[in-house]
């Protein structure tokens, strides 16, 4: 009789666990390690050409240089092994047609992670994070948001706001202005929270928004040296 091996077959590995074990992910989230990324990027020429016109339209906007600088920082600091996981586990859309008129939007799995919008001739950002990373006791109590901490992460208290989304542990943070967005990304606790949320959704499997990936924007996100 042929033995039935189905009961002992290991479950398929999904998400970032294909590349990084859980300890490596935790160490990266906490800033304890620098992950080694791929040297080369895979690319679809057809998809690259599809969004060239939108990218050129974005470059004509007064916010273009601020958008590209923030994206460079986000790609460097907030996405694990971004070259190896590009498009299949995260993607970036340029001037997406979805409601809200975002200039750019980063997605993973079925979730929006980060968006930039025009704010006059400047920009404002939307970060999606776990609510429990912004309460003092890591609870899901919406009345216990650490507002004092959020205000310390930006240039002036008026530059930050927040809202609650449907879902048990999802929290939206709005940050206004190039300088405040940069300061927020540099705050250790805020960066750890951004990384935690991104890991959660990149680990859920393949990205549902691969067809809207703008390689021209990704070029800027990934323009730094491979680490």
C-alpha positions as a LaTeX table, in Angstrom:
\begin{tabular}{lrrr}
\hline
Residue & $x$ (\AA) & $y$ (\AA) & $z$ (\AA) \\
\hline
Unk1 & 0.00 & 0.00 & 0.00 \\
Unk2 & 1.27 & 3.49 & $-0.86$ \\
Unk3 & 1.50 & 5.55 & 2.35 \\
Unk4 & $-0.75$ & 8.60 & 2.60 \\
Unk5 & 1.61 & 11.54 & 2.94 \\
Unk6 & $-1.02$ & 14.23 & 3.03 \\
Unk7 & $-1.21$ & 14.30 & 6.81 \\
Unk8 & 2.52 & 14.99 & 7.15 \\
Unk9 & 2.89 & 17.44 & 4.28 \\
Unk10 & 4.10 & 20.83 & 5.52 \\
Unk11 & 1.71 & 23.70 & 4.92 \\
Unk12 & 2.67 & 26.01 & 2.06 \\
Unk13 & 4.65 & 29.06 & 3.09 \\
Unk14 & 2.95 & 32.35 & 2.29 \\
Unk15 & 3.85 & 35.99 & 2.56 \\
Unk16 & 7.24 & 37.17 & 3.70 \\
Unk17 & 7.90 & 33.86 & 5.41 \\
Unk18 & 9.10 & 32.71 & 2.00 \\
Unk19 & 12.10 & 35.01 & 2.46 \\
Unk20 & 12.37 & 35.91 & 6.16 \\
Unk21 & 11.66 & 33.88 & 9.26 \\
Unk22 & 9.62 & 35.45 & 12.06 \\
Unk23 & 12.68 & 36.37 & 14.11 \\
Unk24 & 14.22 & 38.23 & 11.18 \\
Unk25 & 10.95 & 40.08 & 10.68 \\
Unk26 & 10.74 & 41.04 & 14.36 \\
Unk27 & 14.36 & 42.19 & 14.42 \\
Unk28 & 13.78 & 44.38 & 11.35 \\
Unk29 & 10.57 & 45.80 & 12.79 \\
Unk30 & 12.42 & 46.78 & 15.98 \\
Unk31 & 15.38 & 48.26 & 14.11 \\
Unk32 & 17.81 & 45.60 & 15.32 \\
Unk33 & 18.96 & 44.42 & 11.90 \\
Unk34 & 19.40 & 45.56 & 8.31 \\
Unk35 & 18.01 & 43.01 & 5.88 \\
Unk36 & 19.93 & 42.02 & 2.78 \\
Unk37 & 17.83 & 42.69 & $-0.30$ \\
Unk38 & 18.12 & 41.36 & $-3.84$ \\
Unk39 & 20.58 & 43.07 & $-6.16$ \\
Unk40 & 18.24 & 43.00 & $-9.15$ \\
Unk41 & 14.55 & 43.76 & $-9.65$ \\
Unk42 & 12.13 & 41.77 & $-11.76$ \\
Unk43 & 10.15 & 43.91 & $-14.18$ \\
Unk44 & 7.22 & 43.90 & $-16.59$ \\
Unk45 & 8.00 & 46.22 & $-19.48$ \\
Unk46 & 4.33 & 46.27 & $-20.48$ \\
Unk47 & 3.33 & 47.44 & $-17.01$ \\
Unk48 & 6.13 & 50.01 & $-16.89$ \\
Unk49 & 4.93 & 51.60 & $-20.13$ \\
Unk50 & 1.29 & 51.53 & $-19.02$ \\
Unk51 & 1.80 & 54.18 & $-16.31$ \\
Unk52 & 4.49 & 56.40 & $-17.85$ \\
Unk53 & 1.95 & 59.06 & $-18.82$ \\
Unk54 & 0.55 & 59.22 & $-15.28$ \\
Unk55 & 4.04 & 59.50 & $-13.85$ \\
Unk56 & 4.90 & 62.36 & $-16.22$ \\
Unk57 & 1.65 & 64.07 & $-15.19$ \\
Unk58 & 2.65 & 63.72 & $-11.53$ \\
Unk59 & 6.06 & 65.27 & $-12.27$ \\
Unk60 & 4.29 & 68.40 & $-13.50$ \\
Unk61 & 2.57 & 68.85 & $-10.15$ \\
Unk62 & 4.11 & 71.39 & $-7.71$ \\
Unk63 & 4.29 & 68.63 & $-5.06$ \\
Unk64 & 6.36 & 66.26 & $-7.22$ \\
Unk65 & 9.78 & 66.66 & $-5.59$ \\
Unk66 & 8.38 & 66.39 & $-2.07$ \\
Unk67 & 6.44 & 63.27 & $-3.07$ \\
Unk68 & 9.53 & 61.61 & $-4.53$ \\
Unk69 & 11.68 & 62.44 & $-1.48$ \\
Unk70 & 9.12 & 61.02 & 0.96 \\
Unk71 & 8.75 & 57.91 & $-1.20$ \\
Unk72 & 12.52 & 57.35 & $-1.13$ \\
Unk73 & 12.40 & 57.42 & 2.66 \\
Unk74 & 9.33 & 55.19 & 2.83 \\
Unk75 & 10.82 & 52.61 & 0.47 \\
Unk76 & 14.11 & 52.59 & 2.37 \\
Unk77 & 12.72 & 52.46 & 5.91 \\
Unk78 & 9.21 & 51.02 & 5.85 \\
Unk79 & 9.19 & 48.05 & 3.45 \\
Unk80 & 11.26 & 44.94 & 4.15 \\
Unk81 & 13.43 & 43.69 & 1.24 \\
Unk82 & 11.55 & 45.96 & $-1.19$ \\
Unk83 & 13.37 & 44.84 & $-4.35$ \\
Unk84 & 12.72 & 41.17 & $-3.71$ \\
Unk85 & 9.05 & 41.75 & $-2.88$ \\
Unk86 & 8.27 & 44.48 & $-5.42$ \\
Unk87 & 4.84 & 44.28 & $-7.06$ \\
Unk88 & 4.10 & 40.75 & $-5.81$ \\
Unk89 & 3.94 & 41.71 & $-2.10$ \\
Unk90 & 3.64 & 45.50 & $-2.29$ \\
Unk91 & 2.93 & 47.98 & $-5.05$ \\
Unk92 & 2.63 & 51.71 & $-5.61$ \\
Unk93 & $-0.01$ & 53.43 & $-7.70$ \\
Unk94 & 0.44 & 56.80 & $-9.42$ \\
Unk95 & $-2.56$ & 59.13 & $-9.44$ \\
Unk96 & $-4.92$ & 56.22 & $-8.69$ \\
Unk97 & $-8.50$ & 56.54 & $-9.91$ \\
Unk98 & $-9.94$ & 55.36 & $-6.59$ \\
Unk99 & $-11.83$ & 57.95 & $-4.48$ \\
Unk100 & $-9.79$ & 60.52 & $-2.58$ \\
Unk101 & $-7.58$ & 61.86 & $-5.38$ \\
Unk102 & $-4.33$ & 60.55 & $-3.94$ \\
Unk103 & $-1.11$ & 61.47 & $-5.69$ \\
Unk104 & 0.41 & 58.08 & $-4.83$ \\
Unk105 & $-0.69$ & 55.06 & $-2.83$ \\
Unk106 & 1.24 & 52.06 & $-1.49$ \\
Unk107 & $-0.69$ & 48.78 & $-1.08$ \\
Unk108 & $-0.08$ & 45.25 & 0.13 \\
Unk109 & $-2.41$ & 42.25 & $-0.02$ \\
Unk110 & $-5.88$ & 43.89 & $-0.08$ \\
Unk111 & $-4.88$ & 46.81 & 2.14 \\
Unk112 & $-3.82$ & 50.41 & 1.60 \\
Unk113 & $-0.65$ & 51.10 & 3.62 \\
Unk114 & 0.30 & 54.69 & 2.85 \\
Unk115 & $-0.91$ & 57.54 & 0.66 \\
Unk116 & 0.19 & 61.05 & $-0.21$ \\
Unk117 & $-2.22$ & 63.82 & $-1.22$ \\
Unk118 & $-1.93$ & 67.38 & $-2.42$ \\
Unk119 & $-2.40$ & 70.00 & 0.31 \\
Unk120 & $-2.32$ & 73.31 & $-1.52$ \\
Unk121 & 1.12 & 73.22 & $-3.13$ \\
Unk122 & 2.39 & 70.95 & $-0.36$ \\
Unk123 & 1.52 & 67.42 & 0.68 \\
Unk124 & $-0.25$ & 65.50 & 3.40 \\
Unk125 & 0.08 & 61.82 & 4.25 \\
Unk126 & $-2.17$ & 59.04 & 5.44 \\
Unk127 & $-0.59$ & 56.18 & 7.36 \\
Unk128 & $-2.60$ & 53.08 & 8.25 \\
Unk129 & $-1.32$ & 51.36 & 11.39 \\
Unk130 & $-2.47$ & 49.15 & 14.25 \\
Unk131 & $-4.45$ & 51.05 & 16.88 \\
Unk132 & $-2.80$ & 48.96 & 19.60 \\
Unk133 & 0.58 & 50.50 & 18.73 \\
Unk134 & $-0.73$ & 53.94 & 19.69 \\
Unk135 & $-2.37$ & 53.23 & 23.05 \\
Unk136 & $-0.27$ & 53.22 & 26.23 \\
Unk137 & $-1.31$ & 49.69 & 27.20 \\
Unk138 & $-1.51$ & 48.29 & 23.63 \\
Unk139 & $-5.26$ & 47.95 & 24.02 \\
Unk140 & $-7.91$ & 48.48 & 21.34 \\
Unk141 & $-9.61$ & 51.18 & 23.41 \\
Unk142 & $-10.25$ & 54.09 & 21.05 \\
Unk143 & $-10.43$ & 56.44 & 24.03 \\
Unk144 & $-6.81$ & 55.75 & 24.98 \\
Unk145 & $-4.97$ & 57.02 & 21.90 \\
Unk146 & $-1.64$ & 58.52 & 22.96 \\
Unk147 & $-2.28$ & 61.97 & 21.51 \\
Unk148 & 0.71 & 63.49 & 23.29 \\
Unk149 & 3.01 & 61.05 & 21.53 \\
Unk150 & 1.46 & 61.76 & 18.13 \\
Unk151 & 1.96 & 65.49 & 18.64 \\
Unk152 & 5.64 & 64.96 & 19.51 \\
Unk153 & 6.11 & 63.16 & 16.19 \\
Unk154 & 5.32 & 66.24 & 14.08 \\
Unk155 & 6.44 & 69.86 & 13.87 \\
Unk156 & 3.29 & 71.37 & 15.40 \\
Unk157 & 0.23 & 69.67 & 16.97 \\
Unk158 & $-1.96$ & 71.01 & 14.17 \\
Unk159 & $-0.07$ & 68.86 & 11.68 \\
Unk160 & $-1.43$ & 65.55 & 12.96 \\
Unk161 & $-4.89$ & 64.02 & 13.18 \\
Unk162 & $-6.37$ & 60.56 & 13.34 \\
Unk163 & $-9.50$ & 58.56 & 12.70 \\
Unk164 & $-10.80$ & 55.05 & 13.28 \\
Unk165 & $-11.58$ & 52.56 & 10.54 \\
Unk166 & $-13.78$ & 49.52 & 10.44 \\
Unk167 & $-11.74$ & 46.62 & 11.68 \\
Unk168 & $-10.58$ & 45.56 & 15.09 \\
Unk169 & $-7.07$ & 46.97 & 15.08 \\
Unk170 & $-6.81$ & 49.53 & 12.27 \\
Unk171 & $-6.06$ & 53.18 & 12.85 \\
Unk172 & $-5.56$ & 56.05 & 10.39 \\
Unk173 & $-3.06$ & 58.84 & 11.05 \\
Unk174 & $-3.06$ & 62.01 & 8.93 \\
Unk175 & 0.11 & 64.11 & 8.83 \\
Unk176 & 0.31 & 67.47 & 7.08 \\
Unk177 & 3.41 & 68.99 & 5.52 \\
Unk178 & 6.72 & 67.70 & 4.19 \\
Unk179 & 8.67 & 68.45 & 7.38 \\
Unk180 & 6.13 & 66.82 & 9.69 \\
Unk181 & 5.85 & 63.73 & 7.49 \\
Unk182 & 9.62 & 63.40 & 7.58 \\
Unk183 & 9.70 & 63.82 & 11.35 \\
Unk184 & 6.96 & 61.21 & 11.77 \\
Unk185 & 8.91 & 58.70 & 9.69 \\
Unk186 & 11.99 & 59.36 & 11.82 \\
Unk187 & 10.26 & 58.78 & 15.16 \\
Unk188 & 11.38 & 55.36 & 16.37 \\
Unk189 & 8.07 & 54.26 & 17.85 \\
Unk190 & 6.08 & 55.53 & 14.87 \\
Unk191 & 8.41 & 53.80 & 12.43 \\
Unk192 & 8.13 & 50.54 & 14.38 \\
Unk193 & 4.33 & 50.80 & 14.16 \\
Unk194 & 4.44 & 51.44 & 10.40 \\
Unk195 & 6.70 & 48.43 & 9.93 \\
Unk196 & 4.46 & 46.23 & 12.08 \\
Unk197 & 1.36 & 47.07 & 10.04 \\
Unk198 & 3.20 & 46.57 & 6.76 \\
Unk199 & 4.50 & 43.19 & 7.90 \\
Unk200 & 0.99 & 42.11 & 8.89 \\
Unk201 & $-0.38$ & 42.73 & 5.43 \\
Unk202 & 2.60 & 41.64 & 3.37 \\
Unk203 & 2.43 & 38.34 & 5.26 \\
Unk204 & $-1.17$ & 37.79 & 4.14 \\
Unk205 & $-0.01$ & 36.70 & 0.71 \\
Unk206 & 0.24 & 38.03 & $-2.78$ \\
Unk207 & $-0.60$ & 41.66 & $-3.46$ \\
Unk208 & $-3.99$ & 42.20 & $-5.07$ \\
Unk209 & $-2.92$ & 45.47 & $-6.73$ \\
Unk210 & $-0.07$ & 44.19 & $-8.90$ \\
Unk211 & $-1.70$ & 45.45 & $-12.08$ \\
Unk212 & $-1.56$ & 49.07 & $-10.89$ \\
Unk213 & 2.13 & 49.07 & $-9.96$ \\
Unk214 & 3.99 & 52.11 & $-11.31$ \\
Unk215 & 7.60 & 51.14 & $-11.95$ \\
Unk216 & 8.62 & 54.75 & $-12.54$ \\
Unk217 & 7.61 & 55.65 & $-8.97$ \\
Unk218 & 9.18 & 52.46 & $-7.65$ \\
Unk219 & 12.45 & 53.51 & $-9.31$ \\
Unk220 & 12.57 & 56.47 & $-6.94$ \\
Unk221 & 11.55 & 54.43 & $-3.91$ \\
Unk222 & 14.35 & 51.97 & $-4.58$ \\
Unk223 & 16.98 & 54.44 & $-5.78$ \\
Unk224 & 19.25 & 54.02 & $-2.76$ \\
Unk225 & 22.07 & 51.48 & $-2.47$ \\
Unk226 & 21.16 & 47.84 & $-1.85$ \\
Unk227 & 21.61 & 46.95 & 1.81 \\
\hline
\end{tabular}
